[in-house]
Amino acid sequence: MKKIKGHIKKSYYVYALLAVIIAGCVAAGGYIKNIHADDQNYVVADEVVINGKTYTSSNKMNILMIAPHEAYDEIGILMGDSEGAIKFTDLMAKAPSDITDGTFRDNVIKYQTFTNNNGLLMNTPYRIGYKFPDGTITENISTISSADIKTKLNGKWSNLKVVITKDGKEIPYRNIFGAMIFDNYDMDNKMNLSVKKLADVTMSDLKNADLVYISGHSHNTFGIDIYNYIHNSSVGAWSYLRNNDCGDFDADEALYLLLSYAKGEKKVIFDSTARQDGDNGMNLNKIGILFTAIDPDVLISDFAKVKEDNGNYYGTKGSIRIENNQIHLYYKRTNDEIKFSANMFLNYGNNFAVSTQDRDGESYATRVQDYKDGYPCYADSGYPYYNSNAIGKYFVNPSLFVFDGSNSMTSSFTSDKVNTTDGSGRDYKGTTFDDAYNKNGSNGELHPADAIEYILGVYTNTNINSIKVLEIEPAGFSRYNNDDGKKAIASWFGIAAKQYNDIKSNITVDCYSMTAFDGLNKDIRSDYDVVIVGAYDYDRFNTDIYKTPYDAEMKLNDYTLTGNDITHKAYEKLYQYVVVGMPLVLDDGIYYNLESVVDGDCTNLKDVQAVSLKKRLVSEISYAKSNIVHVNTRGSEAYKLISKTLYYVDKPYVNIGPSIGGSRISDYSEKSLSNGNLSADGTVANTSLPDMHFTGSLSGNGSYRVKIYVDRNNDSIFAENYSGEKNELIYYEKSGSGAATDANGNILGVLVNGGSFDVAIPLPKTLRGYIKWRVEVTDVTTGAVKNSEGAFAISAGTATKTIKVLQVENDSETAHINLTGDAFTNTFERTTSVTGLSVDIVKVKKSGLNKEIEENSDYLNQFSMIVLGFSDNYGNDSSDSSKNLSDKANDALYEYIEAGNSVLYTHDSMSYKKGSSSSAASNENEINSFTRKFKDVIGMKSGFSLTDVLKLKLDSYKSGKKTLYYSIYDGISATGSTRVTNRVKQLNSGQITEYPYTLSSTPVISVSDTHAQYYQLDLEAKQDAEDVVVWYTLAGNGGESAKYFDYTGQDAVNNYYAYSIGNVTYTSAGHSMIDSEGDEMELFVNTFVRALLAGNNAPQVEYEDAEQIDGNNYAIYYRQRPNTDSLTIKYTVTDADIISNAGQVKESYLYWDRDGDGVYTEGTDLRIGYLDRDGNVFTEKLSNGGVYCGRLYSLTLWDTRGVCSSNMTADVLSEMKDKMANGTLTLGIVAIDGSKAIGYASLQIAYRPLFNLN
C-alpha cells in the first residue's frame, strides 16, 4: 500500500465499496428469459426487469427512432396496430364505404408487402397476416380478388384484423419486434415507440428514451407510400440524415446522447449510413464518428469526467466544448482542436486542426504522442482508439449496435450472422462480440437480434436461487445489508419486485471495509458473483472520524494517513475475478477515477477504473467484457439503475474431496470432551496418508480443468508453487518437468470430463496437525471457477511428541499469560489426544538469555519454539541495557527465524519509543535495536499506525519509507491513552479458527482488554517470502472508546489481533492478565498450536530391514560373520514438508561414521558421496537436488556402478570391509532440506554370534 503525508481532510466520497454475489442452482422466479417460448400458450411475464428498471404494460420501454422523416418508420408496424408513425388503425380510419376502392386496397396490400415478401420481415419466420371473420388468414392479400375480399369481409373493411403468423401459424402476440429481440413474448404490450424527424428531436425525447434507433435513410418505400396516403402528404423516399437533408441535433442534444451512451445510460442502434467519414458540420456526424472511433469509457475519462458551469466538459486529456451550436474537441495541454475524421485519434497526419509545424519548441508528433501516452496505440488501431471506417458490417459494444444500413435492420434480425471476433492483440476492434456470443449467442452464432438483446442487457439468467453479497466499504458500515439494498441487487440480475420476496431470505450480505478486504483470503471467483465498489456518503457513515486509535490530542498539522486503498494483492484477486467473466459493479467515481472519490494516480485503486481494467483485459486476453458496469452508490441513488444488467454465471457443480479406502473424510470439527480430553470428527491416521485419493463428481456435461491444493503452512492461502519442499499445488497439468500454462503464464489444471472423479494424491505420512485442502475446478467453456474446500486433522493415536518451548520474560515485569499456569496447561492438555503434542516450557529472563547466548551461540537451537512478549514493555525492560536483549541475542533470534523455526510474538513486543526512554522516537534510528531488527521480519511496515486517520477518500501508503511520521516527533508531546476493547472478530478461516478448538461458530470472542499496535502490517503478496495472514481483528464492544474499531471495519492493516507470516505467529494477547479458561484461552491455544506447527520440519532417515536402537540409530545384526563381498542398504528419507515421491531434499549424502558417535563429524568421518534422486553416489555435490522423499532406495555396496565416488579408494574399501567383517562398521545418511534443517540416521553393521547353550 502507498501512503501520503498531508493535512487531514474530510471528503464527501471515501473510496470503494466492494460487494459480491454468489448464486445457487434452482430457479426462483423473476424475469427469467425463456428462449423456447410456447407460441400458443406462452404466459407473458407481468414485469420485465432490465438494467434494474421494471417494465410493465403501464410503464413501457420507450424507443425513440430518429429518421429523415417520421414516414421512414420501420418499427411501429412490427410492434402493434397503433404504434409508431404508420399505424394500421390510421389506415383503417381512411377506409372508404366502397370496399372495392382500388386505392385503399393498394395501401392495404402495401401494408402487408411492407413487412412480408422482401420487406421488414424478410428472412424471419414471422409475417403480418390478415384475418377474415371466417377465421382464415392470408399472408398475401394481393392474391385475393376485390370481389372475394368484399365477400370475406361482409362488405366492411373494419372486419379485417391484423394477426401475426410464425412459420405460417397464427400466434396470439402482436409485438414481433420484441419477440425477435428477446426470443419470447414477455415484452408484448411493454414497448412504446416514438418516431421523430432529426430536426424535430427534443432534449425531452432523448431523456425519455431507453433505446435510441438512428436510421440513416429509407430501406423500404412502401411504408412512405402508406404514410403519404394516410396523411395526404408527399414525403420523398430518398433523404439521408448524413446529407443534412433533415436538419441536425442541437449541440447539447447530440452531446447528451453521446455521453449518455458512453456511460451506458442509453442504448443506441446506429445505421452506419447516417454519417459521413469526415467533418460535414453536423453534430450527428460527429457523434456518429465518436461512437466507433474511441472506447466509450476512455471518451468520458479523457474528455468528459467533469462538467463545468458553462456546460463544457473536461477530462484528463482534453475537453468537449459547445461553440456556435457545434461540438468541438480540444487537447488539454496545448488547447489544440482535434479535427473530426474516421481516424481522428490514430495517425499523426492531421488529428489536430493546427498546422503540423513545430510550436513552442515542441514537435507536432511529440504533442500527439503525449495525448496517446498511457495507451497501447499503434499505427492503425488498438485499444482504445480505432478507425471508425474499418468497423466491418457490424459493430457491437455493451451499449451500441451498428449495422451497415444496406437493408432494413429487421430483415436480417434472425438470419444474418454478426461478426465473429473482437480480434486479438493490436488488431482489437473495440467490440465485445466475444462477450455477446457468450451471453446471447447460440449454436456458435450471433444474429442482429441477439446483439440488440445484448446491448439492452437481457440475458438467460436462469437458476438464481441464492445471492451472497460481499460488501466492501471504505469503513465499517453497510449499504446493502438491508431490504432496499437486497432488492436493488436482485433487480440488477433481472429479478422482478414481485418475485423478490421468494428469494430475499436467500440473499445474505458479508460486509467488510477495504482494509479488511486487503487481508481477506477468500477466492472471490468461486464464492461470489458480483463485485460492487462504492463510495463514501454521509447517509451511511455519519459518525465522528477518529484520527488514531488513541485518545491523544494531535498537535501537528500533518499526519501520516493510513489510507483505505486496495493492495496490489487484493487488486490481482479482483482482476482475476473479472477475467473469468464475473460482474464487477463500480461506483461512478471509481469507474471513471474521479478525484472527488479516488486520490488520483497515487493509489492502487486507479487500476480498478474501467479504462485500466479493459486495457489489461485487451492486452492479456485480447477482448473486453461487458461485466464491468457502474452505478451511483451514494444516497438514494444506490438502489436505482445500473448501467447494464448483471449476467449470472453458472458455476460448475463440484463434489470432490479426500478419501481413504473408498470412504470420504469428513471435515474436521471439535466434537466433545470425553474424560477431560478433546475428541473430534475428521481425523486421519498418518499411516493412511500415502494411500489418500481425491474422489467425487463434477457436472455431468462439459470439460473442466482441475487443480488440487494442500495448505502446507496453514496460512489459508493456496499457493501456486508446484515444486520444492513445501509445494501446495499437488495436482495440475504437467508439461515436461514443469507445469503447463496458458498464454499469460497461469498454471493449468488437469483436463477432465464431467462425471465421476478419482485420483491418487499420496501425502507424507510424517504430516501432522491440521490439513486444509482445496479442489479448484474451471469450466473450460465459460471460464467459471468453483472450489470445493475442507480440512482434516492427522490423528495423534497413542503417540505424543513433546515440544520444547522457550518463553523469554522481562526481568522486571510479570508476564500476563503464564504458560505453566493452570488455565493454559489445562486448556492445552485437553487437546493432546487430538494434536499428539505436549510442551516442555523453559522460562528465561532477558538478562539470562543474553548470558546463555554469550556462552553458547547455538543455545536457541535446542528449542522448537520461542515465545516473546506478554507485557507492555515495547521490547525494552528498563534503561539498564543488560536487562534488554543484547545484539548477540537479537542476532541469534534472527538466525533462528531465518532457519525456519517457530517464534510467537505477543502484545507490545515492538516499540515506538526512543530507545529505553518513555518518550517517542523522532526517527527510525532512535527505536530500539530489537524493533528495528525484527519489524520487517514479522510483517510490519515502516511508519506508525497510531497517528493514522480513517480517511474519507481513497489514499495510499508507500511501504518501505525510511522516515517515521508521528505526531509527537520534533519534541511535540501528545497525551492520552490507548483505545481499549475486549472483543475480537474473525477475519479469515483456517487452523487458528478451527484446530484443535473449533471457534468459527463464534466469530466474535470476548478477550481481556487490549489495544492496537504501533506499526501497520504489510499485506502485499511477497515474491520470495510468505504472506501475512490476519486471523482476528480488534472489534468494538459497544463502549464509546471502542467504537473506533467498529468504524474502521475489521481494519487488518492497523487493528490486527492475531496474524501469522510463515514460521512467525503474532497475538495481541498480553495487555491484560489472562488467567482463566474459556474462549479466549482456547483461541490462544489454537494460536500457540499454530506456532508450534509452523516451524520447518527436518528430514527423517529410516532403514528397511534394520532394527531401530534409538531415535536416529539403526543396526543390522548378523549371526554369522557377514560376507563382505556385498552390502545392500535399503533406506527412505521423509519430510513432513515434502510430498512423497514428488519432492526432493536439497542435499543428501552417505558417510562412514568412523568414530561411531552416530552423527557426521567433519574432518573425522568420511563422506563417501552425494546421493542423487536415483540413489546413485557421486563425489561432487549435485545441482539437481538429493533423493526423493518417501521413495524406498536400495544401495548396493561395493558395486562401483552405483558408487561413482573418488572417495572410495582401494584402501578405504579394504578398511571398511574389515570393519564390516568384525561387526564394527557404522554408516550413515544425511538429508538436508531447503531451510538447511538436517536429518540423519546411522546404520551399524553388527556381528552378534549365537553362543552354544548347555
PDB file of C-alpha atoms in Angstrom, residues 338-558:
ATOM      1  CA  ILE A 338      -8.893  17.787 -32.703  1.00  0.00           C
ATOM      2  CA  LYS A 339     -10.415  17.509 -36.171  1.00  0.00           C
ATOM      3  CA  PHE A 340     -13.236  15.039 -36.693  1.00  0.00           C
ATOM      4  CA  SER A 341     -12.411  12.162 -39.026  1.00  0.00           C
ATOM      5  CA  ALA A 342     -12.682   8.401 -39.047  1.00  0.00           C
ATOM      6  CA  ASN A 343      -9.086   8.068 -37.808  1.00  0.00           C
ATOM      7  CA  MET A 344      -9.051  11.227 -35.689  1.00  0.00           C
ATOM      8  CA  PHE A 345      -7.295   9.543 -32.768  1.00  0.00           C
ATOM      9  CA  LEU A 346      -4.866   7.414 -34.742  1.00  0.00           C
ATOM     10  CA  ASN A 347      -2.373   8.942 -37.138  1.00  0.00           C
ATOM     11  CA  TYR A 348      -0.050  11.875 -36.782  1.00  0.00           C
ATOM     12  CA  GLY A 349      -1.087  13.281 -40.156  1.00  0.00           C
ATOM     13  CA  ASN A 350      -3.983  15.578 -39.380  1.00  0.00           C
ATOM     14  CA  ASN A 351      -5.501  14.875 -35.984  1.00  0.00           C
ATOM     15  CA  PHE A 352      -5.274  18.448 -34.850  1.00  0.00           C
ATOM     16  CA  ALA A 353      -6.759  21.437 -36.528  1.00  0.00           C
ATOM     17  CA  VAL A 354      -3.498  23.377 -36.082  1.00  0.00           C
ATOM     18  CA  SER A 355      -0.657  23.076 -38.572  1.00  0.00           C
ATOM     19  CA  THR A 356       1.762  20.214 -38.154  1.00  0.00           C
ATOM     20  CA  GLN A 357       4.732  22.518 -37.731  1.00  0.00           C
ATOM     21  CA  ASP A 358       6.685  22.587 -34.501  1.00  0.00           C
ATOM     22  CA  ARG A 359       5.406  25.012 -31.903  1.00  0.00           C
ATOM     23  CA  ASP A 360       6.933  26.392 -28.719  1.00  0.00           C
ATOM     24  CA  GLY A 361       9.963  24.202 -29.194  1.00  0.00           C
ATOM     25  CA  GLU A 362       7.852  21.055 -29.243  1.00  0.00           C
ATOM     26  CA  SER A 363       7.284  18.910 -32.295  1.00  0.00           C
ATOM     27  CA  TYR A 364       3.809  18.136 -33.527  1.00  0.00           C
ATOM     28  CA  ALA A 365       4.483  14.402 -33.195  1.00  0.00           C
ATOM     29  CA  THR A 366       5.504  14.913 -29.571  1.00  0.00           C
ATOM     30  CA  ARG A 367       2.223  16.629 -28.800  1.00  0.00           C
ATOM     31  CA  VAL A 368       0.265  13.843 -30.432  1.00  0.00           C
ATOM     32  CA  GLN A 369       2.230  11.118 -28.640  1.00  0.00           C
ATOM     33  CA  ASP A 370       1.740  12.911 -25.353  1.00  0.00           C
ATOM     34  CA  TYR A 371      -2.001  12.691 -25.915  1.00  0.00           C
ATOM     35  CA  LYS A 372      -1.731   8.988 -26.624  1.00  0.00           C
ATOM     36  CA  ASP A 373       0.582   8.313 -23.712  1.00  0.00           C
ATOM     37  CA  GLY A 374      -0.696   5.590 -21.428  1.00  0.00           C
ATOM     38  CA  TYR A 375      -2.478   3.537 -24.078  1.00  0.00           C
ATOM     39  CA  PRO A 376      -1.119   0.762 -26.325  1.00  0.00           C
ATOM     40  CA  CYS A 377      -1.785   2.698 -29.530  1.00  0.00           C
ATOM     41  CA  TYR A 378      -0.417   1.557 -32.845  1.00  0.00           C
ATOM     42  CA  ALA A 379      -0.147   2.813 -36.397  1.00  0.00           C
ATOM     43  CA  ASP A 380      -3.594   1.549 -37.290  1.00  0.00           C
ATOM     44  CA  SER A 381      -5.729   0.797 -34.267  1.00  0.00           C
ATOM     45  CA  GLY A 382      -5.798  -0.804 -30.871  1.00  0.00           C
ATOM     46  CA  TYR A 383      -7.465  -0.145 -27.563  1.00  0.00           C
ATOM     47  CA  PRO A 384      -8.776   2.483 -27.030  1.00  0.00           C
ATOM     48  CA  TYR A 385      -8.650   4.178 -30.483  1.00  0.00           C
ATOM     49  CA  TYR A 386      -9.990   2.810 -33.760  1.00  0.00           C
ATOM     50  CA  ASN A 387     -10.517   3.653 -37.393  1.00  0.00           C
ATOM     51  CA  SER A 388     -14.209   4.431 -37.456  1.00  0.00           C
ATOM     52  CA  ASN A 389     -14.435   3.381 -41.115  1.00  0.00           C
ATOM     53  CA  ALA A 390     -12.978  -0.067 -40.532  1.00  0.00           C
ATOM     54  CA  ILE A 391     -15.721  -1.496 -38.370  1.00  0.00           C
ATOM     55  CA  GLY A 392     -16.969  -4.024 -40.897  1.00  0.00           C
ATOM     56  CA  LYS A 393     -20.615  -4.797 -41.495  1.00  0.00           C
ATOM     57  CA  TYR A 394     -21.490  -4.872 -37.815  1.00  0.00           C
ATOM     58  CA  PHE A 395     -20.171  -3.347 -34.593  1.00  0.00           C
ATOM     59  CA  VAL A 396     -21.267  -4.120 -31.068  1.00  0.00           C
ATOM     60  CA  ASN A 397     -20.227  -2.957 -27.618  1.00  0.00           C
ATOM     61  CA  PRO A 398     -22.223  -3.057 -24.371  1.00  0.00           C
ATOM     62  CA  SER A 399     -24.389  -0.059 -25.330  1.00  0.00           C
ATOM     63  CA  LEU A 400     -24.120   0.219 -29.120  1.00  0.00           C
ATOM     64  CA  PHE A 401     -25.127  -1.852 -32.147  1.00  0.00           C
ATOM     65  CA  VAL A 402     -24.099  -0.578 -35.578  1.00  0.00           C
ATOM     66  CA  PHE A 403     -25.293  -2.138 -38.840  1.00  0.00           C
ATOM     67  CA  ASP A 404     -24.358  -1.175 -42.368  1.00  0.00           C
ATOM     68  CA  GLY A 405     -27.834   0.010 -43.380  1.00  0.00           C
ATOM     69  CA  SER A 406     -27.949  -1.554 -46.838  1.00  0.00           C
ATOM     70  CA  ASN A 407     -31.217  -3.248 -45.935  1.00  0.00           C
ATOM     71  CA  SER A 408     -33.720  -2.689 -43.186  1.00  0.00           C
ATOM     72  CA  MET A 409     -32.429  -3.517 -39.750  1.00  0.00           C
ATOM     73  CA  THR A 410     -35.132  -6.113 -39.051  1.00  0.00           C
ATOM     74  CA  SER A 411     -34.903  -8.035 -42.297  1.00  0.00           C
ATOM     75  CA  SER A 412     -31.822  -9.892 -41.130  1.00  0.00           C
ATOM     76  CA  PHE A 413     -32.724  -9.972 -37.451  1.00  0.00           C
ATOM     77  CA  THR A 414     -32.665 -13.732 -37.105  1.00  0.00           C
ATOM     78  CA  SER A 415     -30.824 -14.845 -40.239  1.00  0.00           C
ATOM     79  CA  ASP A 416     -27.724 -12.718 -40.695  1.00  0.00           C
ATOM     80  CA  LYS A 417     -24.604 -13.618 -38.757  1.00  0.00           C
ATOM     81  CA  VAL A 418     -22.799 -10.886 -36.892  1.00  0.00           C
ATOM     82  CA  ASN A 419     -19.002 -10.529 -36.981  1.00  0.00           C
ATOM     83  CA  THR A 420     -17.169 -13.399 -35.373  1.00  0.00           C
ATOM     84  CA  THR A 421     -14.442 -11.997 -33.142  1.00  0.00           C
ATOM     85  CA  ASP A 422     -13.030  -8.935 -31.438  1.00  0.00           C
ATOM     86  CA  GLY A 423      -9.641  -9.558 -32.971  1.00  0.00           C
ATOM     87  CA  SER A 424      -6.538 -10.142 -30.930  1.00  0.00           C
ATOM     88  CA  GLY A 425      -3.734  -8.034 -29.579  1.00  0.00           C
ATOM     89  CA  ARG A 426      -3.052  -4.989 -31.721  1.00  0.00           C
ATOM     90  CA  ASP A 427      -5.961  -5.780 -34.044  1.00  0.00           C
ATOM     91  CA  TYR A 428      -8.590  -5.330 -31.338  1.00  0.00           C
ATOM     92  CA  LYS A 429     -11.517  -3.503 -32.907  1.00  0.00           C
ATOM     93  CA  GLY A 430     -13.175  -2.017 -29.844  1.00  0.00           C
ATOM     94  CA  THR A 431     -16.019  -4.501 -29.954  1.00  0.00           C
ATOM     95  CA  THR A 432     -17.389  -7.039 -27.495  1.00  0.00           C
ATOM     96  CA  PHE A 433     -18.571  -9.679 -29.964  1.00  0.00           C
ATOM     97  CA  ASP A 434     -16.969 -12.479 -27.987  1.00  0.00           C
ATOM     98  CA  ASP A 435     -18.743 -11.374 -24.845  1.00  0.00           C
ATOM     99  CA  ALA A 436     -22.037 -11.103 -26.743  1.00  0.00           C
ATOM    100  CA  TYR A 437     -21.578 -14.612 -28.137  1.00  0.00           C
ATOM    101  CA  ASN A 438     -21.090 -15.985 -24.645  1.00  0.00           C
ATOM    102  CA  LYS A 439     -24.158 -14.242 -23.249  1.00  0.00           C
ATOM    103  CA  ASN A 440     -26.666 -14.139 -26.091  1.00  0.00           C
ATOM    104  CA  GLY A 441     -25.442 -16.281 -28.959  1.00  0.00           C
ATOM    105  CA  SER A 442     -26.444 -19.852 -29.646  1.00  0.00           C
ATOM    106  CA  ASN A 443     -25.088 -22.679 -31.779  1.00  0.00           C
ATOM    107  CA  GLY A 444     -21.951 -20.662 -32.400  1.00  0.00           C
ATOM    108  CA  GLU A 445     -23.891 -17.809 -33.996  1.00  0.00           C
ATOM    109  CA  LEU A 446     -24.807 -14.255 -33.052  1.00  0.00           C
ATOM    110  CA  HIS A 447     -27.615 -12.606 -35.002  1.00  0.00           C
ATOM    111  CA  PRO A 448     -28.505  -8.897 -35.088  1.00  0.00           C
ATOM    112  CA  ALA A 449     -31.483  -9.525 -32.809  1.00  0.00           C
ATOM    113  CA  ASP A 450     -29.121 -11.188 -30.326  1.00  0.00           C
ATOM    114  CA  ALA A 451     -26.787  -8.190 -30.499  1.00  0.00           C
ATOM    115  CA  ILE A 452     -29.656  -5.804 -29.695  1.00  0.00           C
ATOM    116  CA  GLU A 453     -30.727  -8.055 -26.834  1.00  0.00           C
ATOM    117  CA  TYR A 454     -27.128  -7.906 -25.617  1.00  0.00           C
ATOM    118  CA  ILE A 455     -26.892  -4.098 -25.608  1.00  0.00           C
ATOM    119  CA  LEU A 456     -30.255  -3.879 -23.841  1.00  0.00           C
ATOM    120  CA  GLY A 457     -28.942  -6.220 -21.167  1.00  0.00           C
ATOM    121  CA  VAL A 458     -31.331  -9.148 -21.380  1.00  0.00           C
ATOM    122  CA  TYR A 459     -29.688 -12.487 -20.651  1.00  0.00           C
ATOM    123  CA  THR A 460     -30.771 -16.006 -19.962  1.00  0.00           C
ATOM    124  CA  ASN A 461     -30.236 -15.590 -16.216  1.00  0.00           C
ATOM    125  CA  THR A 462     -31.647 -18.906 -15.062  1.00  0.00           C
ATOM    126  CA  ASN A 463     -31.172 -20.904 -11.868  1.00  0.00           C
ATOM    127  CA  ILE A 464     -30.790 -17.977  -9.494  1.00  0.00           C
ATOM    128  CA  ASN A 465     -31.740 -19.301  -6.102  1.00  0.00           C
ATOM    129  CA  SER A 466     -29.488 -17.539  -3.617  1.00  0.00           C
ATOM    130  CA  ILE A 467     -27.406 -14.390  -3.693  1.00  0.00           C
ATOM    131  CA  LYS A 468     -24.487 -13.947  -1.344  1.00  0.00           C
ATOM    132  CA  VAL A 469     -23.125 -10.419  -1.225  1.00  0.00           C
ATOM    133  CA  LEU A 470     -19.668  -9.340  -0.139  1.00  0.00           C
ATOM    134  CA  GLU A 471     -19.882  -5.625   0.555  1.00  0.00           C
ATOM    135  CA  ILE A 472     -16.658  -3.686   0.855  1.00  0.00           C
ATOM    136  CA  GLU A 473     -16.908  -0.115   2.056  1.00  0.00           C
ATOM    137  CA  PRO A 474     -14.292   2.490   2.972  1.00  0.00           C
ATOM    138  CA  ALA A 475     -15.036   1.856   6.623  1.00  0.00           C
ATOM    139  CA  GLY A 476     -17.219  -0.204   8.913  1.00  0.00           C
ATOM    140  CA  PHE A 477     -20.683   0.430   7.531  1.00  0.00           C
ATOM    141  CA  SER A 478     -23.022  -1.430   5.225  1.00  0.00           C
ATOM    142  CA  ARG A 479     -25.036  -0.014   2.365  1.00  0.00           C
ATOM    143  CA  TYR A 480     -26.682  -3.132   1.004  1.00  0.00           C
ATOM    144  CA  ASN A 481     -27.365  -5.253   4.068  1.00  0.00           C
ATOM    145  CA  ASN A 482     -30.984  -4.140   4.207  1.00  0.00           C
ATOM    146  CA  ASP A 483     -34.182  -4.825   2.316  1.00  0.00           C
ATOM    147  CA  ASP A 484     -33.769  -1.944  -0.144  1.00  0.00           C
ATOM    148  CA  GLY A 485     -30.204  -2.952  -0.894  1.00  0.00           C
ATOM    149  CA  LYS A 486     -31.034  -6.603  -1.444  1.00  0.00           C
ATOM    150  CA  LYS A 487     -33.991  -5.694  -3.634  1.00  0.00           C
ATOM    151  CA  ALA A 488     -31.732  -3.483  -5.762  1.00  0.00           C
ATOM    152  CA  ILE A 489     -29.171  -6.231  -6.208  1.00  0.00           C
ATOM    153  CA  ALA A 490     -31.893  -8.710  -7.175  1.00  0.00           C
ATOM    154  CA  SER A 491     -33.199  -6.246  -9.764  1.00  0.00           C
ATOM    155  CA  TRP A 492     -29.702  -5.900 -11.219  1.00  0.00           C
ATOM    156  CA  PHE A 493     -29.934  -9.610 -12.053  1.00  0.00           C
ATOM    157  CA  GLY A 494     -33.340  -9.123 -13.654  1.00  0.00           C
ATOM    158  CA  ILE A 495     -35.424 -10.388 -10.724  1.00  0.00           C
ATOM    159  CA  ALA A 496     -38.704  -8.518 -10.607  1.00  0.00           C
ATOM    160  CA  ALA A 497     -40.091  -6.964  -7.445  1.00  0.00           C
ATOM    161  CA  LYS A 498     -42.990  -9.426  -7.357  1.00  0.00           C
ATOM    162  CA  GLN A 499     -40.542 -12.341  -7.198  1.00  0.00           C
ATOM    163  CA  TYR A 500     -38.135 -10.671  -4.781  1.00  0.00           C
ATOM    164  CA  ASN A 501     -39.979 -11.997  -1.738  1.00  0.00           C
ATOM    165  CA  ASP A 502     -39.372 -15.545  -2.971  1.00  0.00           C
ATOM    166  CA  ILE A 503     -35.624 -15.092  -2.876  1.00  0.00           C
ATOM    167  CA  LYS A 504     -34.830 -12.408  -0.303  1.00  0.00           C
ATOM    168  CA  SER A 505     -34.365 -14.905   2.526  1.00  0.00           C
ATOM    169  CA  ASN A 506     -31.564 -16.432   0.446  1.00  0.00           C
ATOM    170  CA  ILE A 507     -29.745 -13.140  -0.020  1.00  0.00           C
ATOM    171  CA  THR A 508     -27.019 -12.644   2.570  1.00  0.00           C
ATOM    172  CA  VAL A 509     -24.547  -9.797   2.840  1.00  0.00           C
ATOM    173  CA  ASP A 510     -20.994 -10.001   4.222  1.00  0.00           C
ATOM    174  CA  CYS A 511     -19.698  -6.523   4.998  1.00  0.00           C
ATOM    175  CA  TYR A 512     -16.013  -5.576   5.025  1.00  0.00           C
ATOM    176  CA  SER A 513     -14.022  -2.400   4.858  1.00  0.00           C
ATOM    177  CA  MET A 514     -11.371  -2.192   2.157  1.00  0.00           C
ATOM    178  CA  THR A 515      -8.628  -2.668   4.737  1.00  0.00           C
ATOM    179  CA  ALA A 516     -10.430  -5.864   5.741  1.00  0.00           C
ATOM    180  CA  PHE A 517     -10.717  -6.981   2.116  1.00  0.00           C
ATOM    181  CA  ASP A 518      -6.998  -6.364   1.736  1.00  0.00           C
ATOM    182  CA  GLY A 519      -6.498  -9.070   4.346  1.00  0.00           C
ATOM    183  CA  LEU A 520      -9.271 -11.433   3.230  1.00  0.00           C
ATOM    184  CA  ASN A 521      -8.164 -14.767   1.796  1.00  0.00           C
ATOM    185  CA  LYS A 522     -11.352 -15.929   0.077  1.00  0.00           C
ATOM    186  CA  ASP A 523     -11.347 -16.949  -3.577  1.00  0.00           C
ATOM    187  CA  ILE A 524     -13.969 -14.469  -4.746  1.00  0.00           C
ATOM    188  CA  ARG A 525     -14.160 -16.121  -8.172  1.00  0.00           C
ATOM    189  CA  SER A 526     -15.706 -19.153  -6.537  1.00  0.00           C
ATOM    190  CA  ASP A 527     -17.531 -17.627  -3.593  1.00  0.00           C
ATOM    191  CA  TYR A 528     -19.199 -14.602  -5.183  1.00  0.00           C
ATOM    192  CA  ASP A 529     -20.919 -13.493  -8.366  1.00  0.00           C
ATOM    193  CA  VAL A 530     -20.830  -9.714  -8.445  1.00  0.00           C
ATOM    194  CA  VAL A 531     -18.448  -7.177  -7.008  1.00  0.00           C
ATOM    195  CA  ILE A 532     -19.660  -3.670  -6.190  1.00  0.00           C
ATOM    196  CA  VAL A 533     -17.189  -0.905  -5.476  1.00  0.00           C
ATOM    197  CA  GLY A 534     -18.941   2.099  -3.979  1.00  0.00           C
ATOM    198  CA  ALA A 535     -18.102   5.459  -2.468  1.00  0.00           C
ATOM    199  CA  TYR A 536     -18.488   7.290   0.813  1.00  0.00           C
ATOM    200  CA  ASP A 537     -21.712   9.037   1.686  1.00  0.00           C
ATOM    201  CA  TYR A 538     -22.849  10.748   4.871  1.00  0.00           C
ATOM    202  CA  ASP A 539     -26.140   8.875   4.833  1.00  0.00           C
ATOM    203  CA  ARG A 540     -24.261   5.700   5.746  1.00  0.00           C
ATOM    204  CA  PHE A 541     -21.227   6.938   7.628  1.00  0.00           C
ATOM    205  CA  ASN A 542     -22.210   9.895   9.769  1.00  0.00           C
ATOM    206  CA  THR A 543     -20.062   9.199  12.804  1.00  0.00           C
ATOM    207  CA  ASP A 544     -17.033  11.028  14.104  1.00  0.00           C
ATOM    208  CA  ILE A 545     -13.795  10.488  12.265  1.00  0.00           C
ATOM    209  CA  TYR A 546     -11.105   9.254  14.609  1.00  0.00           C
ATOM    210  CA  LYS A 547      -7.606  10.394  13.832  1.00  0.00           C
ATOM    211  CA  THR A 548      -5.971   7.467  15.593  1.00  0.00           C
ATOM    212  CA  PRO A 549      -6.738   4.507  17.792  1.00  0.00           C
ATOM    213  CA  TYR A 550      -5.533   6.726  20.641  1.00  0.00           C
ATOM    214  CA  ASP A 551      -7.344   9.353  22.691  1.00  0.00           C
ATOM    215  CA  ALA A 552      -4.427  11.711  22.118  1.00  0.00           C
ATOM    216  CA  GLU A 553      -4.726  15.359  21.142  1.00  0.00           C
ATOM    217  CA  MET A 554      -2.681  15.744  17.980  1.00  0.00           C
ATOM    218  CA  LYS A 555      -0.759  18.992  17.790  1.00  0.00           C
ATOM    219  CA  LEU A 556       0.808  18.876  14.342  1.00  0.00           C
ATOM    220  CA  ASN A 557      -0.814  19.978  11.118  1.00  0.00           C
ATOM    221  CA  ASP A 558       0.453  16.999   9.156  1.00  0.00           C
TER     222      ASP A 558
END
